[in-house]
GROMACS .gro file of C-alpha atoms in nm:
model
  369
    1MET     CA    1   9.844   6.091   8.003
    2GLY     CA    2  10.081   6.294   7.752
    3ALA     CA    3  10.429   6.395   7.797
    4PHE     CA    4  10.351   6.735   7.961
    5GLY     CA    5  10.105   6.542   8.195
    6GLN     CA    6  10.393   6.291   8.363
    7ILE     CA    7  10.638   6.542   8.364
    8TYR     CA    8  10.413   6.773   8.571
    9LEU     CA    9  10.353   6.482   8.849
   10THR     CA   10  10.706   6.384   8.827
   11GLN     CA   11  10.785   6.674   8.942
   12ALA     CA   12  10.526   6.738   9.186
   13ARG     CA   13  10.605   6.432   9.309
   14ILE     CA   14  10.987   6.548   9.369
   15PHE     CA   15  10.907   6.873   9.534
   16PHE     CA   16  10.724   6.690   9.753
   17ARG     CA   17  10.951   6.434   9.870
   18ASP     CA   18  11.252   6.705   9.923
   19ARG     CA   19  11.129   6.797  10.233
   20VAL     CA   20  11.417   7.082  10.293
   21THR     CA   21  11.375   7.209   9.963
   22LEU     CA   22  10.980   7.234  10.141
   23ALA     CA   23  11.052   7.362  10.380
   24VAL     CA   24  11.302   7.660  10.214
   25THR     CA   25  11.110   7.800  10.005
   26VAL     CA   26  10.714   7.740  10.177
   27ALA     CA   27  10.733   7.717  10.545
   28LEU     CA   28  11.000   7.948  10.604
   29PRO     CA   29  10.966   8.270  10.417
   30LEU     CA   30  10.577   8.188  10.533
   31ILE     CA   31  10.694   8.165  10.914
   32LEU     CA   32  10.893   8.492  10.879
   33SER     CA   33  10.639   8.685  10.744
   34ALA     CA   34  10.399   8.612  11.004
   35PHE     CA   35  10.646   8.655  11.220
   36PHE     CA   36  10.732   9.015  11.079
   37GLY     CA   37  10.381   9.117  11.037
   38LEU     CA   38  10.244   9.025  11.414
   39LEU     CA   39  10.607   9.193  11.545
   40PHE     CA   40  10.551   9.508  11.404
   41GLY     CA   41  10.200   9.504  11.325
   42SER     CA   42   9.998   9.371  11.642
   43THR     CA   43   9.749   9.505  11.769
   44ASP     CA   44   9.568   9.561  12.178
   45THR     CA   45   9.182   9.586  12.157
   46ALA     CA   46   9.225   9.618  12.527
   47GLY     CA   47   9.248  10.003  12.648
   48LEU     CA   48   9.143  10.174  12.315
   49LYS     CA   49   9.106  10.515  12.366
   50ALA     CA   50   8.759  10.639  12.220
   51ALA     CA   51   8.516  10.944  12.187
   52VAL     CA   52   8.150  10.961  12.131
   53VAL     CA   53   7.985  11.292  11.987
   54ALA     CA   54   7.589  11.377  11.957
   55SER     CA   55   7.558  11.611  11.644
   56ASP     CA   56   7.194  11.734  11.809
   57SER     CA   57   7.008  11.688  12.166
   58SER     CA   58   6.733  11.512  12.009
   59GLN     CA   59   6.589  11.260  12.215
   60THR     CA   60   6.668  10.960  11.974
   61THR     CA   61   7.033  11.062  11.909
   62THR     CA   62   7.055  11.102  12.304
   63SER     CA   63   6.936  10.740  12.378
   64VAL     CA   64   7.187  10.605  12.132
   65VAL     CA   65   7.514  10.755  12.265
   66GLU     CA   66   7.416  10.723  12.606
   67GLY     CA   67   7.315  10.360  12.511
   68LEU     CA   68   7.679  10.331  12.392
   69LEU     CA   69   7.818  10.515  12.703
   70ASN     CA   70   7.694  10.270  12.952
   71SER     CA   71   7.717   9.961  12.745
   72ALA     CA   72   8.114  10.079  12.719
   73ALA     CA   73   8.136  10.108  13.063
   74ASP     CA   74   8.006   9.794  13.158
   75GLY     CA   75   8.257   9.603  12.938
   76SER     CA   76   7.867   9.491  12.653
   77SER     CA   77   7.965   9.665  12.377
   78GLY     CA   78   8.039   9.524  12.045
   79GLY     CA   79   8.351   9.711  12.000
   80GLY     CA   80   8.563   9.493  12.309
   81LYS     CA   81   8.696   9.692  12.567
   82LEU     CA   82   8.711  10.040  12.508
   83GLU     CA   83   8.786  10.371  12.720
   84LEU     CA   84   8.482  10.576  12.554
   85VAL     CA   85   8.371  10.890  12.681
   86ARG     CA   86   8.164  11.211  12.539
   87LYS     CA   87   8.326  11.540  12.356
   88ASP     CA   88   8.199  11.738  12.138
   89GLU     CA   89   8.330  11.698  11.789
   90ALA     CA   90   8.577  11.972  11.747
   91THR     CA   91   8.742  11.881  12.090
   92ALA     CA   92   8.730  11.458  11.989
   93MET     CA   93   8.855  11.521  11.658
   94ALA     CA   94   9.173  11.733  11.782
   95ALA     CA   95   9.285  11.460  12.059
   96LEU     CA   96   9.259  11.239  11.759
   97LYS     CA   97   9.452  11.414  11.521
   98GLN     CA   98   9.752  11.413  11.813
   99GLY     CA   99   9.741  11.089  11.924
  100ASP     CA  100   9.542  11.113  12.266
  101LEU     CA  101   9.208  10.900  12.134
  102ASP     CA  102   9.266  10.611  11.882
  103LEU     CA  103   8.868  10.647  11.793
  104VAL     CA  104   8.631  10.908  11.734
  105LEU     CA  105   8.247  10.822  11.662
  106ILE     CA  106   8.046  11.111  11.568
  107PHE     CA  107   7.595  11.039  11.561
  108PRO     CA  108   7.439  11.226  11.310
  109PRO     CA  109   7.097  11.391  11.378
  110ILE     CA  110   6.918  10.995  11.385
  111SER     CA  111   6.545  11.091  11.159
  112THR     CA  112   6.224  10.909  11.201
  113THR     CA  113   6.303  10.723  10.851
  114ALA     CA  114   6.603  10.615  11.007
  115VAL     CA  115   6.441  10.478  11.330
  116ALA     CA  116   6.176  10.317  11.094
  117GLY     CA  117   6.481  10.151  10.850
  118GLU     CA  118   6.365  10.372  10.557
  119SER     CA  119   6.692  10.520  10.522
  120PRO     CA  120   6.980  10.516  10.748
  121ALA     CA  121   7.142  10.786  10.945
  122VAL     CA  122   7.517  10.681  10.869
  123VAL     CA  123   7.766  10.753  11.144
  124THR     CA  124   8.077  10.864  11.112
  125TYR     CA  125   8.379  10.683  11.270
  126ALA     CA  126   8.703  10.843  11.230
  127TYR     CA  127   9.072  10.742  11.306
  128ASN     CA  128   9.447  10.809  11.294
  129SER     CA  129   9.629  10.573  11.025
  130GLY     CA  130   9.929  10.765  11.201
  131ASN     CA  131   9.937  10.573  11.427
  132ALA     CA  132  10.006  10.213  11.315
  133GLN     CA  133   9.980  10.019  11.657
  134THR     CA  134   9.619  10.120  11.671
  135ALA     CA  135   9.454  10.231  11.393
  136GLY     CA  136   9.339   9.885  11.207
  137THR     CA  137   9.172   9.725  11.554
  138ALA     CA  138   9.041  10.149  11.611
  139ARG     CA  139   8.830  10.048  11.231
  140LEU     CA  140   8.737   9.687  11.329
  141VAL     CA  141   8.586   9.794  11.662
  142GLY     CA  142   8.416  10.135  11.430
  143GLU     CA  143   8.268   9.882  11.254
  144THR     CA  144   8.215   9.645  11.524
  145VAL     CA  145   8.027   9.896  11.713
  146VAL     CA  146   7.794  10.019  11.414
  147ALA     CA  147   7.664   9.692  11.374
  148GLN     CA  148   7.611   9.560  11.751
  149LEU     CA  149   7.353   9.885  11.804
  150ASN     CA  150   7.205   9.836  11.466
  151VAL     CA  151   7.124   9.459  11.664
  152ASP     CA  152   7.048   9.639  11.972
  153LEU     CA  153   6.798   9.867  11.804
  154ALA     CA  154   6.616   9.604  11.540
  155GLY     CA  155   6.715   9.265  11.565
  156GLY     CA  156   6.977   9.342  11.295
  157THR     CA  157   6.796   9.574  11.067
  158PRO     CA  158   7.013   9.882  10.953
  159ARG     CA  159   6.917  10.152  11.123
  160LEU     CA  160   7.257  10.274  11.104
  161ALA     CA  161   7.500  10.285  10.865
  162ALA     CA  162   7.938  10.317  10.946
  163GLU     CA  163   8.209  10.546  10.750
  164PRO     CA  164   8.549  10.545  10.837
  165VAL     CA  165   8.731  10.876  10.810
  166ASP     CA  166   9.104  10.828  10.822
  167VAL     CA  167   9.243  11.225  10.990
  168ALA     CA  168   9.582  11.136  10.908
  169SER     CA  169   9.771  11.030  10.591
  170HIS     CA  170   9.835  10.721  10.588
  171THR     CA  171  10.193  10.585  10.713
  172PRO     CA  172  10.243  10.263  10.628
  173THR     CA  173  10.387   9.998  10.851
  174LEU     CA  174  10.718   9.756  10.906
  175SER     CA  175  10.501   9.480  10.908
  176GLU     CA  176  10.325   9.589  10.510
  177PHE     CA  177  10.666   9.687  10.399
  178TYR     CA  178  10.780   9.302  10.533
  179ILE     CA  179  10.535   9.039  10.410
  180PRO     CA  180  10.522   9.116  10.046
  181ASN     CA  181  10.853   9.109  10.014
  182PHE     CA  182  10.936   8.724  10.245
  183LEU     CA  183  10.654   8.618   9.909
  184ALA     CA  184  10.934   8.770   9.705
  185ILE     CA  185  11.165   8.585   9.857
  186SER     CA  186  11.030   8.290   9.872
  187THR     CA  187  10.935   8.334   9.500
  188LEU     CA  188  11.283   8.366   9.469
  189TRP     CA  189  11.362   8.017   9.641
  190LEU     CA  190  11.130   7.847   9.450
  191SER     CA  191  11.334   7.945   9.149
  192ILE     CA  192  11.648   7.868   9.258
  193PHE     CA  193  11.666   7.599   9.543
  194ALA     CA  194  11.300   7.413   9.443
  195THR     CA  195  11.449   7.506   9.048
  196ALA     CA  196  11.784   7.522   8.922
  197LEU     CA  197  11.930   7.262   9.178
  198PRO     CA  198  11.694   6.955   9.131
  199LEU     CA  199  11.763   7.000   8.793
  200VAL     CA  200  12.101   6.983   8.741
  201ARG     CA  201  12.105   6.740   9.031
  202GLN     CA  202  11.848   6.549   8.802
  203ARG     CA  203  12.120   6.598   8.499
  204GLU     CA  204  12.438   6.472   8.721
  205GLU     CA  205  12.171   6.146   8.794
  206GLY     CA  206  12.120   6.107   8.441
  207CYS     CA  207  11.729   6.149   8.449
  208LEU     CA  208  11.773   6.467   8.211
  209LEU     CA  209  11.937   6.284   7.968
  210ARG     CA  210  11.658   5.966   7.984
  211ILE     CA  211  11.396   6.217   7.942
  212GLY     CA  212  11.582   6.394   7.605
  213ILE     CA  213  11.636   6.063   7.464
  214ALA     CA  214  11.257   6.048   7.470
  215PRO     CA  215  11.017   6.166   7.208
  216VAL     CA  216  11.012   6.487   7.475
  217SER     CA  217  11.110   6.802   7.328
  218LYS     CA  218  11.286   7.042   7.523
  219VAL     CA  219  10.996   7.292   7.536
  220THR     CA  220  10.729   7.052   7.640
  221PHE     CA  221  10.958   6.948   7.930
  222MET     CA  222  11.058   7.294   8.066
  223ALA     CA  223  10.620   7.344   8.005
  224GLY     CA  224  10.577   7.081   8.228
  225VAL     CA  225  10.803   7.188   8.549
  226THR     CA  226  10.729   7.563   8.432
  227THR     CA  227  10.361   7.426   8.522
  228TRP     CA  228  10.401   7.241   8.841
  229ARG     CA  229  10.598   7.529   8.985
  230LEU     CA  230  10.381   7.846   8.861
  231THR     CA  231  10.105   7.622   9.102
  232VAL     CA  232  10.354   7.642   9.404
  233GLY     CA  233  10.389   7.941   9.331
  234VAL     CA  234   9.991   8.031   9.318
  235LEU     CA  235   9.924   7.836   9.646
  236GLN     CA  236  10.240   8.017   9.846
  237SER     CA  237  10.088   8.306   9.699
  238ALA     CA  238   9.735   8.264   9.841
  239LEU     CA  239   9.893   8.206  10.209
  240PHE     CA  240  10.041   8.501  10.189
  241ALA     CA  241   9.747   8.658  10.145
  242ALA     CA  242   9.562   8.540  10.407
  243VAL     CA  243   9.858   8.653  10.667
  244ALA     CA  244   9.787   8.976  10.539
  245VAL     CA  245   9.426   8.974  10.600
  246ALA     CA  246   9.494   8.795  10.866
  247ILE     CA  247   9.733   9.072  11.032
  248LEU     CA  248   9.713   9.356  10.913
  249ARG     CA  249   9.285   9.303  10.788
  250LEU     CA  250   9.389   9.435  10.457
  251ASP     CA  251   9.132   9.393  10.187
  252VAL     CA  252   9.372   9.192   9.943
  253LEU     CA  253   9.078   9.011   9.744
  254GLY     CA  254   8.989   9.374   9.640
  255ARG     CA  255   9.289   9.381   9.355
  256TRP     CA  256   9.295   9.031   9.331
  257PRO     CA  257   9.328   9.048   8.954
  258LEU     CA  258   9.672   9.316   8.943
  259PHE     CA  259   9.824   8.990   9.247
  260LEU     CA  260   9.728   8.710   9.080
  261ALA     CA  261   9.892   8.873   8.747
  262ALA     CA  262  10.186   8.997   8.974
  263VAL     CA  263  10.228   8.610   9.080
  264VAL     CA  264  10.224   8.461   8.775
  265VAL     CA  265  10.417   8.681   8.586
  266GLY     CA  266  10.682   8.662   8.899
  267ASN     CA  267  10.686   8.307   8.920
  268LEU     CA  268  10.791   8.275   8.514
  269VAL     CA  269  11.015   8.557   8.525
  270LEU     CA  270  11.216   8.352   8.794
  271THR     CA  271  11.176   7.995   8.705
  272LEU     CA  272  11.312   8.141   8.409
  273MET     CA  273  11.604   8.255   8.595
  274GLY     CA  274  11.648   7.879   8.774
  275TYR     CA  275  11.671   7.723   8.420
  276MET     CA  276  11.907   7.993   8.290
  277ILE     CA  277  12.155   7.871   8.619
  278ALA     CA  278  12.114   7.550   8.563
  279SER     CA  279  12.170   7.550   8.208
  280LEU     CA  280  12.481   7.720   8.310
  281ALA     CA  281  12.584   7.523   8.527
  282GLY     CA  282  12.750   7.211   8.488
  283THR     CA  283  12.772   7.044   8.838
  284VAL     CA  284  12.559   7.043   9.167
  285ALA     CA  285  12.892   7.177   9.270
  286ARG     CA  286  12.884   7.467   9.091
  287ALA     CA  287  12.533   7.512   9.085
  288GLU     CA  288  12.519   7.540   9.427
  289GLY     CA  289  12.788   7.828   9.469
  290THR     CA  290  12.591   8.021   9.164
  291ALA     CA  291  12.293   8.005   9.332
  292GLN     CA  292  12.389   8.128   9.615
  293LEU     CA  293  12.555   8.418   9.461
  294PHE     CA  294  12.180   8.529   9.257
  295ASN     CA  295  12.057   8.473   9.664
  296PHE     CA  296  12.224   8.654   9.818
  297ALA     CA  297  12.333   8.964   9.567
  298PHE     CA  298  11.836   8.948   9.506
  299MET     CA  299  11.799   8.986   9.842
  300PHE     CA  300  12.061   9.210  10.023
  301LEU     CA  301  12.039   9.466   9.728
  302SER     CA  302  11.726   9.471   9.595
  303GLY     CA  303  11.594   9.621   9.908
  304VAL     CA  304  11.329   9.349  10.051
  305PHE     CA  305  11.508   9.386  10.383
  306PHE     CA  306  11.540   9.764  10.382
  307THR     CA  307  11.321  10.038  10.342
  308ALA     CA  308  11.427  10.347  10.071
  309ASP     CA  309  11.558  10.546  10.338
  310MET     CA  310  11.789  10.300  10.519
  311LEU     CA  311  11.988  10.218  10.110
  312PRO     CA  312  12.275  10.441  10.055
  313GLU     CA  313  12.258  10.631   9.645
  314ILE     CA  314  12.476  10.370   9.500
  315LEU     CA  315  12.331  10.084   9.625
  316THR     CA  316  11.941  10.261   9.544
  317LYS     CA  317  12.046  10.240   9.171
  318ILE     CA  318  12.166   9.939   9.191
  319SER     CA  319  11.897   9.781   9.322
  320TYR     CA  320  11.726   9.895   8.996
  321ALA     CA  321  11.895   9.632   8.760
  322ILE     CA  322  11.745   9.367   8.981
  323PRO     CA  323  11.423   9.212   8.876
  324LEU     CA  324  11.347   9.124   9.246
  325THR     CA  325  11.331   9.477   9.287
  326TYR     CA  326  11.062   9.506   9.092
  327LEU     CA  327  10.849   9.225   9.187
  328ALA     CA  328  10.910   9.324   9.574
  329ASP     CA  329  10.717   9.729   9.459
  330LEU     CA  330  10.494   9.488   9.231
  331PHE     CA  331  10.371   9.240   9.557
  332ARG     CA  332  10.377   9.589   9.814
  333GLN     CA  333  10.156   9.749   9.612
  334LEU     CA  334   9.898   9.526   9.550
  335MET     CA  335   9.891   9.361   9.841
  336VAL     CA  336   9.904   9.646  10.114
  337GLY     CA  337   9.863  10.010   9.944
  338TYR     CA  338  10.211  10.079   9.979
  339PRO     CA  339  10.403  10.328   9.819
  340PRO     CA  340  10.529  10.258   9.483
  341ILE     CA  341  10.917  10.302   9.352
  342PHE     CA  342  10.778  10.292   9.049
  343PRO     CA  343  10.407  10.260   8.868
  344LEU     CA  344  10.325   9.887   8.836
  345TRP     CA  345  10.323   9.913   8.444
  346VAL     CA  346  10.697   9.967   8.462
  347CYS     CA  347  10.744   9.712   8.680
  348PHE     CA  348  10.553   9.399   8.468
  349ALA     CA  349  10.788   9.562   8.156
  350VAL     CA  350  11.065   9.505   8.324
  351LEU     CA  351  10.975   9.201   8.457
  352GLY     CA  352  10.917   9.104   8.138
  353GLY     CA  353  11.226   9.186   8.000
  354TRP     CA  354  11.396   8.965   8.246
  355GLY     CA  355  11.202   8.709   8.169
  356VAL     CA  356  11.261   8.719   7.748
  357VAL     CA  357  11.632   8.745   7.874
  358PHE     CA  358  11.666   8.428   8.113
  359GLY     CA  359  11.415   8.228   7.870
  360GLY     CA  360  11.666   8.290   7.614
  361VAL     CA  361  12.026   8.241   7.784
  362ALA     CA  362  11.870   7.894   7.901
  363LEU     CA  363  11.713   7.796   7.600
  364LYS     CA  364  12.058   7.852   7.449
  365ALA     CA  365  12.274   7.725   7.716
  366TRP     CA  366  12.026   7.398   7.794
  367ARG     CA  367  12.159   7.065   7.773
  368TRP     CA  368  12.059   6.708   7.834
  369LYS     CA  369  12.320   6.624   7.954
   0.00000   0.00000   0.00000
């Protein structure tokens, strides 16, 4: 195994041996992410208020609608416990927009071709994304009800197709704000507590000097360390994506190429920042002070704890100079579709610029002892 592989495995062993660093950089942000997601984004299927609309009075449509109403009444519908009533479309949609209903199922005229399975009838399920507490559950129930009806009608052969309709513009929830932000914080902590501080400790203990004496170049050493940090960053990002899918029921996979690019760029840039801190700090005590300065400045001035409307204008302008602002903006856009502060290309470009700055300073100031 070459020098690169040895450095990579050594950094992995050091990382897993330091349980405090492992907890701070991976476990703690993930726990906080799940906590805030559940706190602000939890939903309850019980008592979901829904209405069913029949677009015509044909025997086929009526029998399907009446069967659904009866199954909801006895609690056997595929959508869980529903408070389901029958209304006309105009009344039901008005109630949905006002928040008196959570879901409206609109059944079209079900033709003989649909019954034969030749051309499935499209059932529209309408929900209101402005109601953050029930929108996600309403969508899930709408899909589930149609799927269960297909099973009841023909053993799973598609007779009906589901089409979602949102009657309100999307209002982001606090869980959609915090889960991506904690991923950005986790990336920051990986840079500070799992890169900068361990490197300074290794320098004080003479480990880096022994590596420097060996035929290992500065670039090879940094590449091995960076690759390991990137491995951890990708794995922890996958865990955060799983939390987002489980709690918010989001389609993160639909944007995975850009999300993966954001993860790689963010981890590389902040790892280079960790090298810079380790290069500039001569002792562990000095490194800890510098790391905490970066940590608190980045967290509290980048807007990861406060939405844009909560920050004073002066702090908003200051946040534009902090790379964590752009990384969190990328994660929010790509993980949950949160309204952007900057276009994606601006975020990538600014992070790339900071990466060049951090990398240049780190290489120039790097020392083995």
